JSON list of C-alpha atoms and ligand atoms in Angstrom, two decimals:
[
{"chain": "J", "resi": 10, "resn": "MET", "atom": "CA", "xyz": [-148.64, 9.51, 28.27]},
{"chain": "J", "resi": 11, "resn": "LYS", "atom": "CA", "xyz": [-145.96, 9.21, 30.98]},
{"chain": "J", "resi": 12, "resn": "LYS", "atom": "CA", "xyz": [-143.61, 6.26, 30.81]},
{"chain": "J", "resi": 13, "resn": "ILE", "atom": "CA", "xyz": [-141.80, 4.23, 33.47]},
{"chain": "J", "resi": 14, "resn": "LEU", "atom": "CA", "xyz": [-138.97, 1.74, 33.42]},
{"chain": "J", "resi": 15, "resn": "ILE", "atom": "CA", "xyz": [-139.24, -1.42, 35.51]},
{"chain": "J", "resi": 16, "resn": "ILE", "atom": "CA", "xyz": [-135.78, -2.85, 36.22]},
{"chain": "J", "resi": 17, "resn": "ASN", "atom": "CA", "xyz": [-135.16, -6.37, 37.49]},
{"chain": "J", "resi": 18, "resn": "GLY", "atom": "CA", "xyz": [-131.82, -7.57, 38.85]},
{"chain": "J", "resi": 19, "resn": "PRO", "atom": "CA", "xyz": [-129.99, -10.90, 38.91]},
{"chain": "J", "resi": 20, "resn": "ASN", "atom": "CA", "xyz": [-131.74, -14.28, 39.01]},
{"chain": "J", "resi": 21, "resn": "LEU", "atom": "CA", "xyz": [-135.20, -12.77, 38.59]},
{"chain": "J", "resi": 22, "resn": "ASN", "atom": "CA", "xyz": [-135.24, -14.36, 35.11]},
{"chain": "J", "resi": 23, "resn": "LEU", "atom": "CA", "xyz": [-135.59, -17.64, 37.04]},
{"chain": "J", "resi": 24, "resn": "LEU", "atom": "CA", "xyz": [-138.84, -16.66, 38.77]},
{"chain": "J", "resi": 25, "resn": "GLY", "atom": "CA", "xyz": [-141.42, -19.42, 38.65]},
{"chain": "J", "resi": 26, "resn": "ASN", "atom": "CA", "xyz": [-138.73, -22.09, 39.19]},
{"chain": "J", "resi": 27, "resn": "ARG", "atom": "CA", "xyz": [-136.62, -20.43, 41.86]},
{"chain": "J", "resi": 28, "resn": "GLU", "atom": "CA", "xyz": [-137.23, -20.77, 45.64]},
{"chain": "J", "resi": 29, "resn": "LYS", "atom": "CA", "xyz": [-141.01, -20.78, 45.22]},
{"chain": "J", "resi": 30, "resn": "ASN", "atom": "CA", "xyz": [-141.44, -20.58, 49.00]},
{"chain": "J", "resi": 31, "resn": "HIS", "atom": "CA", "xyz": [-140.05, -17.03, 48.84]},
{"chain": "J", "resi": 32, "resn": "TYR", "atom": "CA", "xyz": [-140.90, -15.91, 45.31]},
{"chain": "J", "resi": 33, "resn": "GLY", "atom": "CA", "xyz": [-144.09, -17.79, 44.33]},
{"chain": "J", "resi": 34, "resn": "ASP", "atom": "CA", "xyz": [-145.08, -19.47, 41.08]},
{"chain": "J", "resi": 35, "resn": "SER", "atom": "CA", "xyz": [-145.22, -16.55, 38.66]},
{"chain": "J", "resi": 36, "resn": "SER", "atom": "CA", "xyz": [-142.62, -16.29, 35.91]},
{"chain": "J", "resi": 37, "resn": "LEU", "atom": "CA", "xyz": [-141.05, -12.94, 35.11]},
{"chain": "J", "resi": 38, "resn": "GLN", "atom": "CA", "xyz": [-142.96, -13.00, 31.80]},
{"chain": "J", "resi": 39, "resn": "LYS", "atom": "CA", "xyz": [-146.25, -13.31, 33.72]},
{"chain": "J", "resi": 40, "resn": "ILE", "atom": "CA", "xyz": [-145.24, -10.46, 36.03]},
{"chain": "J", "resi": 41, "resn": "LYS", "atom": "CA", "xyz": [-144.37, -8.36, 32.97]},
{"chain": "J", "resi": 42, "resn": "SER", "atom": "CA", "xyz": [-147.88, -8.90, 31.53]},
{"chain": "J", "resi": 43, "resn": "LEU", "atom": "CA", "xyz": [-149.44, -8.06, 34.90]},
{"chain": "J", "resi": 44, "resn": "CYS", "atom": "CA", "xyz": [-147.37, -4.84, 35.06]},
{"chain": "J", "resi": 45, "resn": "GLU", "atom": "CA", "xyz": [-148.45, -3.85, 31.54]},
{"chain": "J", "resi": 46, "resn": "THR", "atom": "CA", "xyz": [-152.12, -4.27, 32.49]},
{"chain": "J", "resi": 47, "resn": "VAL", "atom": "CA", "xyz": [-151.76, -2.29, 35.73]},
{"chain": "J", "resi": 48, "resn": "CYS", "atom": "CA", "xyz": [-149.70, 0.43, 34.01]},
{"chain": "J", "resi": 49, "resn": "GLU", "atom": "CA", "xyz": [-152.47, 0.88, 31.43]},
{"chain": "J", "resi": 50, "resn": "LYS", "atom": "CA", "xyz": [-155.04, 1.32, 34.24]},
{"chain": "J", "resi": 51, "resn": "ASN", "atom": "CA", "xyz": [-152.76, 3.95, 35.79]},
{"chain": "J", "resi": 52, "resn": "ASN", "atom": "CA", "xyz": [-152.21, 5.87, 32.54]},
{"chain": "J", "resi": 53, "resn": "LEU", "atom": "CA", "xyz": [-148.61, 4.75, 32.25]},
{"chain": "J", "resi": 54, "resn": "GLU", "atom": "CA", "xyz": [-146.57, 3.14, 29.52]},
{"chain": "J", "resi": 55, "resn": "CYS", "atom": "CA", "xyz": [-143.84, 0.81, 30.71]},
{"chain": "J", "resi": 56, "resn": "ASP", "atom": "CA", "xyz": [-140.67, -0.89, 29.56]},
{"chain": "J", "resi": 57, "resn": "PHE", "atom": "CA", "xyz": [-139.60, -3.99, 31.42]},
{"chain": "J", "resi": 58, "resn": "PHE", "atom": "CA", "xyz": [-135.90, -4.91, 31.74]},
{"chain": "J", "resi": 59, "resn": "GLN", "atom": "CA", "xyz": [-133.97, -7.70, 33.44]},
{"chain": "J", "resi": 60, "resn": "SER", "atom": "CA", "xyz": [-130.22, -8.23, 33.69]},
{"chain": "J", "resi": 61, "resn": "ASN", "atom": "CA", "xyz": [-127.86, -10.40, 35.67]},
{"chain": "J", "resi": 62, "resn": "ASN", "atom": "CA", "xyz": [-125.07, -7.81, 35.24]},
{"chain": "J", "resi": 63, "resn": "GLU", "atom": "CA", "xyz": [-124.50, -4.84, 37.52]},
{"chain": "J", "resi": 64, "resn": "GLY", "atom": "CA", "xyz": [-123.02, -2.62, 34.75]},
{"chain": "J", "resi": 65, "resn": "ASP", "atom": "CA", "xyz": [-125.98, -3.23, 32.43]},
{"chain": "J", "resi": 66, "resn": "ILE", "atom": "CA", "xyz": [-128.38, -2.24, 35.22]},
{"chain": "J", "resi": 67, "resn": "ILE", "atom": "CA", "xyz": [-126.37, 0.95, 35.84]},
{"chain": "J", "resi": 68, "resn": "ASP", "atom": "CA", "xyz": [-126.38, 1.81, 32.10]},
{"chain": "J", "resi": 69, "resn": "LYS", "atom": "CA", "xyz": [-130.14, 1.26, 32.06]},
{"chain": "J", "resi": 70, "resn": "ILE", "atom": "CA", "xyz": [-130.64, 3.59, 35.06]},
{"chain": "J", "resi": 71, "resn": "HIS", "atom": "CA", "xyz": [-128.59, 6.23, 33.20]},
{"chain": "J", "resi": 72, "resn": "SER", "atom": "CA", "xyz": [-130.99, 5.93, 30.26]},
{"chain": "J", "resi": 73, "resn": "VAL", "atom": "CA", "xyz": [-133.91, 7.04, 32.44]},
{"chain": "J", "resi": 74, "resn": "ASP", "atom": "CA", "xyz": [-133.03, 10.71, 32.01]},
{"chain": "J", "resi": 75, "resn": "LYS", "atom": "CA", "xyz": [-134.10, 10.38, 28.39]},
{"chain": "J", "resi": 76, "resn": "GLY", "atom": "CA", "xyz": [-137.57, 9.09, 27.74]},
{"chain": "J", "resi": 77, "resn": "TYR", "atom": "CA", "xyz": [-138.78, 7.94, 31.17]},
{"chain": "J", "resi": 78, "resn": "ASP", "atom": "CA", "xyz": [-140.69, 9.64, 33.97]},
{"chain": "J", "resi": 79, "resn": "GLY", "atom": "CA", "xyz": [-139.81, 7.22, 36.78]},
{"chain": "J", "resi": 80, "resn": "ILE", "atom": "CA", "xyz": [-138.16, 3.95, 37.81]},
{"chain": "J", "resi": 81, "resn": "ILE", "atom": "CA", "xyz": [-139.41, 0.88, 39.63]},
{"chain": "J", "resi": 82, "resn": "ILE", "atom": "CA", "xyz": [-136.49, -1.32, 40.56]},
{"chain": "J", "resi": 83, "resn": "ASN", "atom": "CA", "xyz": [-136.11, -4.75, 42.10]},
{"chain": "J", "resi": 84, "resn": "PRO", "atom": "CA", "xyz": [-132.32, -4.82, 42.43]},
{"chain": "J", "resi": 85, "resn": "ALA", "atom": "CA", "xyz": [-132.51, -8.43, 43.76]},
{"chain": "J", "resi": 86, "resn": "ALA", "atom": "CA", "xyz": [-129.24, -9.44, 45.47]},
{"chain": "J", "resi": 87, "resn": "TYR", "atom": "CA", "xyz": [-127.58, -6.14, 44.44]},
{"chain": "J", "resi": 88, "resn": "THR", "atom": "CA", "xyz": [-129.95, -4.51, 46.96]},
{"chain": "J", "resi": 89, "resn": "HIS", "atom": "CA", "xyz": [-127.65, -5.69, 49.71]},
{"chain": "J", "resi": 90, "resn": "THR", "atom": "CA", "xyz": [-124.27, -5.07, 48.05]},
{"chain": "J", "resi": 91, "resn": "SER", "atom": "CA", "xyz": [-124.25, -2.42, 45.34]},
{"chain": "J", "resi": 92, "resn": "VAL", "atom": "CA", "xyz": [-123.04, 1.08, 46.14]},
{"chain": "J", "resi": 93, "resn": "ALA", "atom": "CA", "xyz": [-122.64, 1.49, 42.35]},
{"chain": "J", "resi": 94, "resn": "ILE", "atom": "CA", "xyz": [-126.39, 0.99, 41.77]},
{"chain": "J", "resi": 95, "resn": "LEU", "atom": "CA", "xyz": [-127.13, 3.28, 44.74]},
{"chain": "J", "resi": 96, "resn": "ASP", "atom": "CA", "xyz": [-124.97, 6.01, 43.14]},
{"chain": "J", "resi": 97, "resn": "ALA", "atom": "CA", "xyz": [-126.66, 5.58, 39.74]},
{"chain": "J", "resi": 98, "resn": "LEU", "atom": "CA", "xyz": [-130.09, 5.91, 41.40]},
{"chain": "J", "resi": 99, "resn": "LYS", "atom": "CA", "xyz": [-128.93, 8.96, 43.36]},
{"chain": "J", "resi": 100, "resn": "ALA", "atom": "CA", "xyz": [-127.82, 10.61, 40.11]},
{"chain": "J", "resi": 101, "resn": "ASN", "atom": "CA", "xyz": [-131.37, 10.42, 38.78]},
{"chain": "J", "resi": 102, "resn": "ALA", "atom": "CA", "xyz": [-133.93, 12.99, 39.89]},
{"chain": "J", "resi": 103, "resn": "LYS", "atom": "CA", "xyz": [-137.08, 11.15, 38.67]},
{"chain": "J", "resi": 104, "resn": "PRO", "atom": "CA", "xyz": [-139.46, 9.34, 41.09]},
{"chain": "J", "resi": 105, "resn": "LYS", "atom": "CA", "xyz": [-138.07, 5.96, 42.10]},
{"chain": "J", "resi": 106, "resn": "ILE", "atom": "CA", "xyz": [-139.63, 3.03, 43.97]},
{"chain": "J", "resi": 107, "resn": "GLU", "atom": "CA", "xyz": [-137.76, -0.06, 45.17]},
{"chain": "J", "resi": 108, "resn": "ILE", "atom": "CA", "xyz": [-139.70, -3.29, 45.35]},
{"chain": "J", "resi": 109, "resn": "HIS", "atom": "CA", "xyz": [-139.13, -6.85, 46.53]},
{"chain": "J", "resi": 110, "resn": "ILE", "atom": "CA", "xyz": [-141.31, -9.90, 46.12]},
{"chain": "J", "resi": 111, "resn": "SER", "atom": "CA", "xyz": [-140.36, -11.25, 49.55]},
{"chain": "J", "resi": 112, "resn": "ASN", "atom": "CA", "xyz": [-140.27, -9.40, 52.87]},
{"chain": "J", "resi": 113, "resn": "ILE", "atom": "CA", "xyz": [-136.50, -8.82, 53.07]},
{"chain": "J", "resi": 114, "resn": "TYR", "atom": "CA", "xyz": [-136.85, -7.72, 56.72]},
{"chain": "J", "resi": 115, "resn": "ALA", "atom": "CA", "xyz": [-138.22, -11.12, 57.72]},
{"chain": "J", "resi": 116, "resn": "ARG", "atom": "CA", "xyz": [-135.41, -13.13, 56.12]},
{"chain": "J", "resi": 117, "resn": "GLU", "atom": "CA", "xyz": [-131.69, -13.75, 56.69]},
{"chain": "J", "resi": 118, "resn": "GLU", "atom": "CA", "xyz": [-129.74, -11.03, 58.51]},
{"chain": "J", "resi": 119, "resn": "TYR", "atom": "CA", "xyz": [-127.74, -10.14, 55.35]},
{"chain": "J", "resi": 120, "resn": "ARG", "atom": "CA", "xyz": [-130.98, -9.34, 53.45]},
{"chain": "J", "resi": 121, "resn": "ARG", "atom": "CA", "xyz": [-132.32, -7.00, 56.13]},
{"chain": "J", "resi": 122, "resn": "LYS", "atom": "CA", "xyz": [-130.21, -4.08, 54.92]},
{"chain": "J", "resi": 123, "resn": "SER", "atom": "CA", "xyz": [-131.07, -2.39, 51.63]},
{"chain": "J", "resi": 124, "resn": "ILE", "atom": "CA", "xyz": [-128.17, -0.24, 50.41]},
{"chain": "J", "resi": 125, "resn": "THR", "atom": "CA", "xyz": [-130.08, 0.92, 47.33]},
{"chain": "J", "resi": 126, "resn": "SER", "atom": "CA", "xyz": [-133.21, 2.13, 49.15]},
{"chain": "J", "resi": 127, "resn": "GLU", "atom": "CA", "xyz": [-131.37, 5.24, 50.37]},
{"chain": "J", "resi": 128, "resn": "ALA", "atom": "CA", "xyz": [-131.91, 6.66, 46.87]},
{"chain": "J", "resi": 129, "resn": "VAL", "atom": "CA", "xyz": [-135.61, 5.92, 46.37]},
{"chain": "J", "resi": 130, "resn": "ASN", "atom": "CA", "xyz": [-138.86, 7.65, 47.35]},
{"chain": "J", "resi": 131, "resn": "GLY", "atom": "CA", "xyz": [-140.19, 4.50, 48.96]},
{"chain": "J", "resi": 132, "resn": "LEU", "atom": "CA", "xyz": [-139.86, 0.74, 49.30]},
{"chain": "J", "resi": 133, "resn": "ILE", "atom": "CA", "xyz": [-142.54, -1.94, 48.95]},
{"chain": "J", "resi": 134, "resn": "CYS", "atom": "CA", "xyz": [-141.76, -5.53, 49.90]},
{"chain": "J", "resi": 135, "resn": "GLY", "atom": "CA", "xyz": [-143.40, -8.76, 50.93]},
{"chain": "J", "resi": 136, "resn": "PHE", "atom": "CA", "xyz": [-146.50, -8.76, 48.71]},
{"chain": "J", "resi": 137, "resn": "GLY", "atom": "CA", "xyz": [-145.36, -11.31, 46.15]},
{"chain": "J", "resi": 138, "resn": "GLU", "atom": "CA", "xyz": [-146.03, -10.26, 42.55]},
{"chain": "J", "resi": 139, "resn": "ASN", "atom": "CA", "xyz": [-148.32, -7.56, 43.96]},
{"chain": "J", "resi": 140, "resn": "SER", "atom": "CA", "xyz": [-145.23, -5.67, 45.15]},
{"chain": "J", "resi": 141, "resn": "TYR", "atom": "CA", "xyz": [-144.91, -4.78, 41.44]},
{"chain": "J", "resi": 142, "resn": "THR", "atom": "CA", "xyz": [-148.54, -3.65, 41.08]},
{"chain": "J", "resi": 143, "resn": "LEU", "atom": "CA", "xyz": [-148.42, -1.65, 44.32]},
{"chain": "J", "resi": 144, "resn": "GLY", "atom": "CA", "xyz": [-145.18, -0.08, 43.09]},
{"chain": "J", "resi": 145, "resn": "ILE", "atom": "CA", "xyz": [-146.92, 0.99, 39.87]},
{"chain": "J", "resi": 146, "resn": "GLU", "atom": "CA", "xyz": [-149.81, 2.56, 41.80]},
{"chain": "J", "resi": 147, "resn": "ALA", "atom": "CA", "xyz": [-147.34, 4.35, 44.08]},
{"chain": "J", "resi": 148, "resn": "ILE", "atom": "CA", "xyz": [-145.19, 5.73, 41.27]},
{"chain": "J", "resi": 149, "resn": "SER", "atom": "CA", "xyz": [-148.27, 6.85, 39.35]},
{"chain": "J", "resi": 150, "resn": "LYS", "atom": "CA", "xyz": [-149.23, 8.98, 42.37]},
{"chain": "J", "resi": 151, "resn": "LEU", "atom": "CA", "xyz": [-145.73, 10.50, 42.44]},
{"chain": "J", "resi": 152, "resn": "ILE", "atom": "CA", "xyz": [-145.68, 11.16, 38.69]},
{"chain": "J", "resi": 153, "resn": "TYR", "atom": "CA", "xyz": [-149.21, 12.59, 38.36]},
{"chain": "J", "resi": 154, "resn": "LYS", "atom": "CA", "xyz": [-149.34, 14.41, 41.74]},
{"chain": "S", "resi": 230, "resn": "LIG", "atom": "C1", "xyz": [-135.55, -10.09, 46.18]},
{"chain": "S", "resi": 230, "resn": "LIG", "atom": "C2", "xyz": [-134.93, -10.25, 47.58]},
{"chain": "S", "resi": 230, "resn": "LIG", "atom": "C3", "xyz": [-133.41, -10.34, 47.49]},
{"chain": "S", "resi": 230, "resn": "LIG", "atom": "O1", "xyz": [-132.86, -10.50, 48.79]},
{"chain": "S", "resi": 230, "resn": "LIG", "atom": "C4", "xyz": [-133.00, -11.52, 46.64]},
{"chain": "S", "resi": 230, "resn": "LIG", "atom": "O2", "xyz": [-131.60, -11.55, 46.50]},
{"chain": "S", "resi": 230, "resn": "LIG", "atom": "C5", "xyz": [-133.69, -11.57, 45.33]},
{"chain": "S", "resi": 230, "resn": "LIG", "atom": "C6", "xyz": [-135.10, -11.19, 45.24]},
{"chain": "S", "resi": 230, "resn": "LIG", "atom": "C7", "xyz": [-137.10, -10.11, 46.22]},
{"chain": "S", "resi": 230, "resn": "LIG", "atom": "O3", "xyz": [-137.69, -9.68, 45.23]},
{"chain": "S", "resi": 230, "resn": "LIG", "atom": "O4", "xyz": [-137.69, -10.58, 47.19]},
{"chain": "S", "resi": 230, "resn": "LIG", "atom": "O5", "xyz": [-133.12, -12.01, 44.34]},
{"chain": "S", "resi": 230, "resn": "LIG", "atom": "O6", "xyz": [-135.17, -8.83, 45.65]}
]
């Protein structure tokens, strides 16, 4: 079976308590369980990772060459700042989808630019926790095309 890595950036460990008006009630643990269920339905195995540190996220992206067939990433605030994460994503040839819980294009000016999305096949945002499930369906189509 094909396997994907779902990467979550800074402060997403606080989901469920953090700015519920933007990010909803679901904890990251609940989103992880939802992703596992949807991955199973799409014939995918998944590993779920969260870090508040840019370097750890970059190391994790480097690990995708061995053992994974694609990446779903919510880079969180690094979306808007990190050329280093962009470069790590660019160095990886596997299918990649960027996701966001909120619609970053309908929020503050500084969130309306995604630096990291230049390196991905596509971007899904604004569907709450379903941005993750839509991302899984999208990457499954890219992996099993
Ligand atoms: C986010 C949007 C980012 O702008 C923000 O910094 C986050 C979460 C989202 O999922 O909507 O931490 O990536």
